[in-house]
Amino acid sequence: MSAVDTTRIKAVIPAAGIATRFLPATKAVPKELFPVIDRPVLQHVVEEAAGADIRDILLVTGRGKTSMVDHFDRRPDLEQRLIDRGNTARLSAIMEPADLAEIYTCRQAEPLGLGHAVSYAESHVQGEPFAVLLADEFTDPNDKLLSRMIDLQAQTGGIVLALLEVPRDEVNRYGVAAIEQTDETDVVRVTELVEKPEIDEAPSNLILIGRYILPSAIFDAIRVTGPGKGGEIQLTDAMARMLADGTPVHGIVFRGTRHDTGEPGGYLRTIVELAMQRDDLTSFKEWLTNFVAQQGEG
Ligand code: UTP
């Protein structure tokens, strides 16, 4: 249980990106609705928030992506069919998403960047600190990453990030943090933030993963942040501005599993990893084990 009353903390899920890494699949279908076995990626993200007792979520949608909202709505016609057939397991499965949290939506008019998408949350969060969860990645709620981040933000009053160690040659795809150790082994003080640095210029191999706890002063910082890498208004640049102005920025170095479904390789790994944990998919596990063994022989 978190030391902070997390039920008061709101989350923002920016999901208005154009998902170029997954084209052409994402031409008409949002990557956030791609199934991870039998539930969409976005449901895993909302479950992670609900696992940290967050009950109020603002989903930032964009052109062609409003079908995401339907997944969190009730479907009385389908519910009645399943009731008539006595299929209680599927009935509770289709009702579950609507019970996880209150989902509010707004629409980013143009995908001008993550910072720009987050700026839409200003009136919704009403001056309070809030969580941002990127819509194409998730962690296991049992790892309690979000709850720990929320507690840390309540102590520091600043920005709290989730950091992950990656091989050096991958850092140019992410926001990267320079850090100093603190007395707590997995909590670090962030001293510099840079978005998608050149590999030989990166200040570390600790990347920002898609979980942030932000004070509401971020909105002023975003307002004065111009386009950065890729011509987009970058959240990292707005946070770097606050850091330079004296806002404390801390990171929790995450050692659990992060499922990144934003590109085909990570998406496939996620499906296999979660399938291996499912008791109802033992025949798949057997098939996969045999398949891999055969490939090894060939
Ligand atoms: P990404 O950097 O993964 O961008 O955005 P993307 O458009 O989803 O995918 P690629 O890189 O083109 O393949 C990280 C998160 O920020 C959201 C995305 O929906 C994703 O959840 N985002 C990004 C927005 O909501 N609006 C934007 O303008 C950009």
GROMACS .gro file of C-alpha atoms and ligand atoms in nm:
model
  327
    1MET     CA    1   0.000   0.000   0.000
    2SER     CA    2   0.133   0.342  -0.095
    3ALA     CA    3   0.202   0.598   0.180
    4VAL     CA    4   0.027   0.865  -0.032
    5ASP     CA    5  -0.346   0.869  -0.104
    6THR     CA    6  -0.297   0.777  -0.469
    7THR     CA    7  -0.670   0.772  -0.537
    8ARG     CA    8  -0.641   1.151  -0.557
    9ILE     CA    9  -0.367   1.142  -0.819
   10LYS     CA   10  -0.479   1.162  -1.177
   11ALA     CA   11  -0.304   1.000  -1.470
   12VAL     CA   12  -0.266   1.121  -1.825
   13ILE     CA   13  -0.216   0.872  -2.105
   14PRO     CA   14  -0.098   1.042  -2.424
   15ALA     CA   15  -0.205   0.816  -2.710
   16ALA     CA   16  -0.229   1.050  -3.006
   17GLY     CA   17   0.099   0.959  -3.180
   18ILE     CA   18   0.104   0.839  -3.540
   19ALA     CA   19   0.301   0.521  -3.467
   20THR     CA   20   0.529   0.526  -3.770
   21ARG     CA   21   0.739   0.232  -3.644
   22PHE     CA   22   0.439   0.006  -3.684
   23LEU     CA   23   0.316   0.118  -4.027
   24PRO     CA   24   0.129   0.000  -4.226
   25ALA     CA   25  -0.057  -0.182  -3.943
   26THR     CA   26  -0.126   0.150  -3.770
   27LYS     CA   27  -0.268   0.321  -4.076
   28ALA     CA   28  -0.623   0.249  -3.957
   29VAL     CA   29  -0.580   0.068  -3.622
   30PRO     CA   30  -0.427   0.238  -3.315
   31LYS     CA   31  -0.124   0.043  -3.184
   32GLU     CA   32  -0.272   0.090  -2.836
   33LEU     CA   33  -0.551  -0.151  -2.939
   34PHE     CA   34  -0.319  -0.422  -3.069
   35PRO     CA   35  -0.393  -0.737  -2.870
   36VAL     CA   36  -0.145  -0.876  -2.622
   37ILE     CA   37  -0.299  -1.223  -2.630
   38ASP     CA   38  -0.660  -1.129  -2.548
   39ARG     CA   39  -0.654  -0.775  -2.418
   40PRO     CA   40  -0.528  -0.460  -2.585
   41VAL     CA   41  -0.201  -0.294  -2.487
   42LEU     CA   42  -0.392   0.004  -2.349
   43GLN     CA   43  -0.582  -0.215  -2.104
   44HIS     CA   44  -0.249  -0.331  -1.959
   45VAL     CA   45  -0.149   0.035  -1.919
   46VAL     CA   46  -0.476   0.122  -1.744
   47GLU     CA   47  -0.441  -0.189  -1.523
   48GLU     CA   48  -0.095  -0.067  -1.421
   49ALA     CA   49  -0.246   0.270  -1.319
   50ALA     CA   50  -0.532   0.099  -1.136
   51GLY     CA   51  -0.272  -0.119  -0.960
   52ALA     CA   52  -0.133   0.203  -0.810
   53ASP     CA   53  -0.487   0.303  -0.701
   54ILE     CA   54  -0.517   0.569  -0.972
   55ARG     CA   55  -0.884   0.595  -1.059
   56ASP     CA   56  -0.899   0.906  -1.282
   57ILE     CA   57  -0.738   0.886  -1.625
   58LEU     CA   58  -0.730   1.140  -1.906
   59LEU     CA   59  -0.670   0.970  -2.240
   60VAL     CA   60  -0.530   1.203  -2.506
   61THR     CA   61  -0.656   1.071  -2.840
   62GLY     CA   62  -0.604   1.186  -3.196
   63ARG     CA   63  -0.732   1.145  -3.548
   64GLY     CA   64  -0.848   0.790  -3.622
   65LYS     CA   65  -0.788   0.678  -3.263
   66THR     CA   66  -1.118   0.737  -3.085
   67SER     CA   67  -1.200   0.362  -3.100
   68MET     CA   68  -0.965   0.332  -2.800
   69VAL     CA   69  -1.233   0.491  -2.585
   70ASP     CA   70  -1.492   0.227  -2.682
   71HIS     CA   71  -1.284  -0.042  -2.518
   72PHE     CA   72  -1.343   0.120  -2.178
   73ASP     CA   73  -1.716   0.165  -2.233
   74ARG     CA   74  -1.989  -0.088  -2.148
   75ARG     CA   75  -2.142  -0.304  -2.426
   76PRO     CA   76  -2.495  -0.391  -2.304
   77ASP     CA   77  -2.582  -0.584  -2.624
   78LEU     CA   78  -2.275  -0.806  -2.593
   79GLU     CA   79  -2.323  -0.842  -2.218
   80GLN     CA   80  -2.682  -0.963  -2.274
   81ARG     CA   81  -2.566  -1.221  -2.530
   82LEU     CA   82  -2.310  -1.360  -2.289
   83ILE     CA   83  -2.565  -1.362  -2.004
   84ASP     CA   84  -2.809  -1.555  -2.231
   85ARG     CA   85  -2.534  -1.808  -2.306
   86GLY     CA   86  -2.431  -1.834  -1.942
   87ASN     CA   87  -2.074  -1.738  -2.034
   88THR     CA   88  -1.981  -1.568  -1.707
   89ALA     CA   89  -1.603  -1.574  -1.759
   90ARG     CA   90  -1.624  -1.380  -2.087
   91LEU     CA   91  -1.893  -1.156  -1.938
   92SER     CA   92  -1.669  -1.041  -1.656
   93ALA     CA   93  -1.376  -1.006  -1.901
   94ILE     CA   94  -1.569  -0.761  -2.120
   95MET     CA   95  -1.701  -0.565  -1.820
   96GLU     CA   96  -1.361  -0.537  -1.650
   97PRO     CA   97  -1.213  -0.247  -1.856
   98ALA     CA   98  -1.505  -0.018  -1.767
   99ASP     CA   99  -1.453  -0.084  -1.397
  100LEU     CA  100  -1.078  -0.015  -1.383
  101ALA     CA  101  -1.096   0.366  -1.374
  102GLU     CA  102  -1.293   0.669  -1.484
  103ILE     CA  103  -1.168   0.744  -1.834
  104TYR     CA  104  -1.191   1.102  -1.961
  105THR     CA  105  -1.077   1.199  -2.308
  106CYS     CA  106  -0.951   1.494  -2.502
  107ARG     CA  107  -0.813   1.519  -2.850
  108GLN     CA  108  -0.474   1.645  -2.957
  109ALA     CA  109  -0.555   1.839  -3.275
  110GLU     CA  110  -0.219   1.757  -3.436
  111PRO     CA  111   0.056   1.519  -3.319
  112LEU     CA  112   0.310   1.791  -3.242
  113GLY     CA  113   0.497   1.588  -2.981
  114LEU     CA  114   0.468   1.428  -2.637
  115GLY     CA  115   0.512   1.760  -2.452
  116HIS     CA  116   0.235   1.911  -2.662
  117ALA     CA  117   0.008   1.610  -2.589
  118VAL     CA  118   0.069   1.643  -2.213
  119SER     CA  119  -0.019   2.014  -2.226
  120TYR     CA  120  -0.381   1.916  -2.296
  121ALA     CA  121  -0.409   1.788  -1.937
  122GLU     CA  122  -0.369   2.128  -1.772
  123SER     CA  123  -0.730   2.197  -1.681
  124HIS     CA  124  -0.795   1.832  -1.593
  125VAL     CA  125  -0.525   1.801  -1.326
  126GLN     CA  126  -0.628   2.124  -1.150
  127GLY     CA  127  -0.287   2.233  -1.025
  128GLU     CA  128  -0.199   1.897  -0.863
  129PRO     CA  129   0.093   1.665  -0.939
  130PHE     CA  130  -0.007   1.395  -1.187
  131ALA     CA  131   0.123   1.078  -1.348
  132VAL     CA  132   0.196   1.037  -1.719
  133LEU     CA  133   0.189   0.684  -1.864
  134LEU     CA  134   0.288   0.634  -2.225
  135ALA     CA  135   0.027   0.425  -2.402
  136ASP     CA  136   0.250   0.173  -2.576
  137GLU     CA  137   0.444   0.030  -2.283
  138PHE     CA  138   0.367  -0.119  -1.945
  139THR     CA  139   0.521  -0.282  -1.641
  140ASP     CA  140   0.385  -0.548  -1.409
  141PRO     CA  141   0.164  -0.380  -1.143
  142ASN     CA  142   0.326  -0.617  -0.888
  143ASP     CA  143   0.655  -0.430  -0.938
  144LYS     CA  144   0.489  -0.126  -0.773
  145LEU     CA  145   0.690   0.117  -0.985
  146LEU     CA  146   0.417   0.381  -1.007
  147SER     CA  147   0.328   0.371  -0.634
  148ARG     CA  148   0.694   0.420  -0.544
  149MET     CA  149   0.725   0.709  -0.789
  150ILE     CA  150   0.415   0.876  -0.644
  151ASP     CA  151   0.551   0.843  -0.288
  152LEU     CA  152   0.888   0.985  -0.393
  153GLN     CA  153   0.723   1.283  -0.565
  154ALA     CA  154   0.525   1.356  -0.249
  155GLN     CA  155   0.857   1.372  -0.060
  156THR     CA  156   1.050   1.584  -0.313
  157GLY     CA  157   0.775   1.797  -0.468
  158GLY     CA  158   0.966   1.783  -0.798
  159ILE     CA  159   0.975   1.558  -1.102
  160VAL     CA  160   1.010   1.181  -1.064
  161LEU     CA  161   1.117   0.965  -1.358
  162ALA     CA  162   1.152   0.593  -1.418
  163LEU     CA  163   1.495   0.501  -1.555
  164LEU     CA  164   1.615   0.184  -1.722
  165GLU     CA  165   1.969   0.074  -1.799
  166VAL     CA  166   2.009  -0.021  -2.168
  167PRO     CA  167   2.303  -0.114  -2.391
  168ARG     CA  168   2.496   0.199  -2.488
  169ASP     CA  169   2.417   0.164  -2.860
  170GLU     CA  170   2.043   0.205  -2.793
  171VAL     CA  171   2.050   0.539  -2.609
  172ASN     CA  172   2.000   0.753  -2.920
  173ARG     CA  173   1.636   0.637  -2.940
  174TYR     CA  174   1.535   0.773  -2.599
  175GLY     CA  175   1.553   1.053  -2.343
  176VAL     CA  176   1.869   0.999  -2.137
  177ALA     CA  177   1.955   1.112  -1.780
  178ALA     CA  178   2.286   1.201  -1.614
  179ILE     CA  179   2.264   1.103  -1.248
  180GLU     CA  180   2.417   1.116  -0.901
  181GLN     CA  181   2.362   0.842  -0.645
  182THR     CA  182   2.155   0.903  -0.331
  183ASP     CA  183   2.156   0.705  -0.005
  184GLU     CA  184   1.884   0.477  -0.145
  185THR     CA  185   2.030   0.227  -0.391
  186ASP     CA  186   1.772   0.256  -0.668
  187VAL     CA  187   1.688   0.626  -0.623
  188VAL     CA  188   1.909   0.872  -0.811
  189ARG     CA  189   1.928   1.248  -0.845
  190VAL     CA  190   1.904   1.359  -1.208
  191THR     CA  191   2.154   1.628  -1.308
  192GLU     CA  192   2.095   1.648  -1.683
  193LEU     CA  193   1.830   1.539  -1.930
  194VAL     CA  194   1.876   1.508  -2.304
  195GLU     CA  195   1.640   1.380  -2.571
  196LYS     CA  196   1.779   1.127  -2.822
  197PRO     CA  197   2.150   1.216  -2.786
  198GLU     CA  198   2.420   1.091  -3.023
  199ILE     CA  199   2.558   0.767  -2.877
  200ASP     CA  200   2.903   0.913  -2.802
  201GLU     CA  201   2.752   1.227  -2.646
  202ALA     CA  202   2.498   1.056  -2.417
  203PRO     CA  203   2.556   1.137  -2.050
  204SER     CA  204   2.478   0.777  -1.941
  205ASN     CA  205   2.303   0.462  -2.053
  206LEU     CA  206   2.001   0.530  -1.829
  207ILE     CA  207   1.698   0.598  -2.045
  208LEU     CA  208   1.364   0.747  -1.948
  209ILE     CA  209   1.087   0.492  -1.976
  210GLY     CA  210   0.731   0.606  -2.021
  211ARG     CA  211   0.634   0.676  -1.662
  212TYR     CA  212   0.657   1.024  -1.509
  213ILE     CA  213   0.520   1.201  -1.203
  214LEU     CA  214   0.508   1.572  -1.276
  215PRO     CA  215   0.422   1.882  -1.077
  216SER     CA  216   0.174   2.112  -1.250
  217ALA     CA  217   0.450   2.369  -1.313
  218ILE     CA  218   0.534   2.150  -1.615
  219PHE     CA  219   0.261   2.328  -1.811
  220ASP     CA  220   0.441   2.664  -1.789
  221ALA     CA  221   0.762   2.491  -1.897
  222ILE     CA  222   0.591   2.326  -2.197
  223ARG     CA  223   0.443   2.661  -2.301
  224VAL     CA  224   0.791   2.808  -2.346
  225THR     CA  225   0.946   2.497  -2.502
  226GLY     CA  226   0.986   2.517  -2.877
  227PRO     CA  227   1.017   2.223  -3.117
  228GLY     CA  228   1.315   1.999  -3.040
  229LYS     CA  229   1.434   1.662  -3.180
  230GLY     CA  230   1.225   1.558  -3.479
  231GLY     CA  231   1.060   1.902  -3.483
  232GLU     CA  232   0.836   1.788  -3.194
  233ILE     CA  233   0.760   1.965  -2.865
  234GLN     CA  234   0.945   1.728  -2.636
  235LEU     CA  235   0.845   1.658  -2.275
  236THR     CA  236   1.215   1.592  -2.200
  237ASP     CA  237   1.305   1.947  -2.308
  238ALA     CA  238   1.037   2.097  -2.080
  239MET     CA  239   1.161   1.887  -1.788
  240ALA     CA  240   1.524   1.985  -1.864
  241ARG     CA  241   1.417   2.351  -1.844
  242MET     CA  242   1.261   2.293  -1.499
  243LEU     CA  243   1.573   2.106  -1.386
  244ALA     CA  244   1.791   2.402  -1.495
  245ASP     CA  245   1.560   2.635  -1.302
  246GLY     CA  246   1.613   2.437  -0.980
  247THR     CA  247   1.325   2.187  -0.969
  248PRO     CA  248   1.444   1.865  -0.803
  249VAL     CA  249   1.439   1.574  -1.046
  250HIS     CA  250   1.479   1.218  -0.921
  251GLY     CA  251   1.471   0.882  -1.088
  252ILE     CA  252   1.390   0.531  -0.975
  253VAL     CA  253   1.613   0.282  -1.154
  254PHE     CA  254   1.368   0.014  -1.260
  255ARG     CA  255   1.492  -0.345  -1.245
  256GLY     CA  256   1.169  -0.522  -1.339
  257THR     CA  257   1.041  -0.606  -1.686
  258ARG     CA  258   0.926  -0.325  -1.910
  259HIS     CA  259   0.709  -0.433  -2.201
  260ASP     CA  260   0.762  -0.196  -2.493
  261THR     CA  261   0.499  -0.269  -2.757
  262GLY     CA  262   0.567   0.038  -2.974
  263GLU     CA  263   0.761  -0.152  -3.241
  264PRO     CA  264   0.725  -0.503  -3.386
  265GLY     CA  265   1.016  -0.671  -3.202
  266GLY     CA  266   0.915  -0.549  -2.855
  267TYR     CA  267   0.549  -0.626  -2.927
  268LEU     CA  268   0.629  -0.987  -3.019
  269ARG     CA  269   0.852  -1.032  -2.713
  270THR     CA  270   0.573  -0.899  -2.490
  271ILE     CA  271   0.321  -1.149  -2.626
  272VAL     CA  272   0.558  -1.442  -2.577
  273GLU     CA  273   0.665  -1.331  -2.228
  274LEU     CA  274   0.305  -1.294  -2.108
  275ALA     CA  275   0.192  -1.613  -2.280
  276MET     CA  276   0.460  -1.805  -2.090
  277GLN     CA  277   0.301  -1.687  -1.762
  278ARG     CA  278  -0.052  -1.800  -1.854
  279ASP     CA  279  -0.183  -2.127  -1.717
  280ASP     CA  280  -0.443  -2.153  -1.994
  281LEU     CA  281  -0.181  -2.145  -2.271
  282THR     CA  282   0.026  -2.452  -2.183
  283SER     CA  283  -0.019  -2.599  -2.532
  284PHE     CA  284   0.132  -2.279  -2.680
  285LYS     CA  285   0.427  -2.306  -2.442
  286GLU     CA  286   0.486  -2.668  -2.548
  287TRP     CA  287   0.461  -2.573  -2.914
  288LEU     CA  288   0.704  -2.281  -2.867
  289THR     CA  289   0.956  -2.496  -2.680
  290ASN     CA  290   0.949  -2.758  -2.959
  291PHE     CA  291   0.964  -2.496  -3.229
  292VAL     CA  292   1.270  -2.328  -3.077
  293ALA     CA  293   1.441  -2.666  -3.031
  294GLN     CA  294   1.376  -2.755  -3.397
  295GLN     CA  295   1.514  -2.419  -3.512
  296GLY     CA  296   1.828  -2.488  -3.305
  297GLU     CA  297   1.873  -2.824  -3.479
  298GLY     CA  298   1.820  -2.680  -3.828
  299UTP     P1  299   0.626   0.780  -2.964
  299UTP     O1  300   0.754   0.851  -2.958
  299UTP     O2  301   0.626   0.632  -2.944
  299UTP     O3  302   0.555   0.817  -3.100
  299UTP     O4  303   0.530   0.848  -2.860
  299UTP     P2  304   0.446   0.738  -3.177
  299UTP     O5  305   0.382   0.829  -3.276
  299UTP     O6  306   0.351   0.671  -3.081
  299UTP     O7  307   0.527   0.621  -3.250
  299UTP     P3  308   0.648   0.626  -3.355
  299UTP     O8  309   0.770   0.667  -3.279
  299UTP     O9  310   0.611   0.722  -3.467
  299UTP    O10  311   0.656   0.485  -3.405
  299UTP     C1  312   0.531   0.814  -2.724
  299UTP     C2  313   0.391   0.831  -2.668
  299UTP    O11  314   0.347   0.966  -2.683
  299UTP     C3  315   0.226   0.973  -2.755
  299UTP     C4  316   0.221   0.842  -2.834
  299UTP    O12  317   0.088   0.809  -2.865
  299UTP     C5  318   0.289   0.745  -2.739
  299UTP    O13  319   0.199   0.697  -2.639
  299UTP     N1  320   0.228   1.093  -2.842
  299UTP     C6  321   0.339   1.120  -2.917
  299UTP     C7  322   0.119   1.174  -2.844
  299UTP    O14  323   0.017   1.149  -2.775
  299UTP     N2  324   0.121   1.284  -2.925
  299UTP     C8  325   0.228   1.317  -3.001
  299UTP    O15  326   0.225   1.419  -3.071
  299UTP     C9  327   0.340   1.231  -2.997
   0.00000   0.00000   0.00000
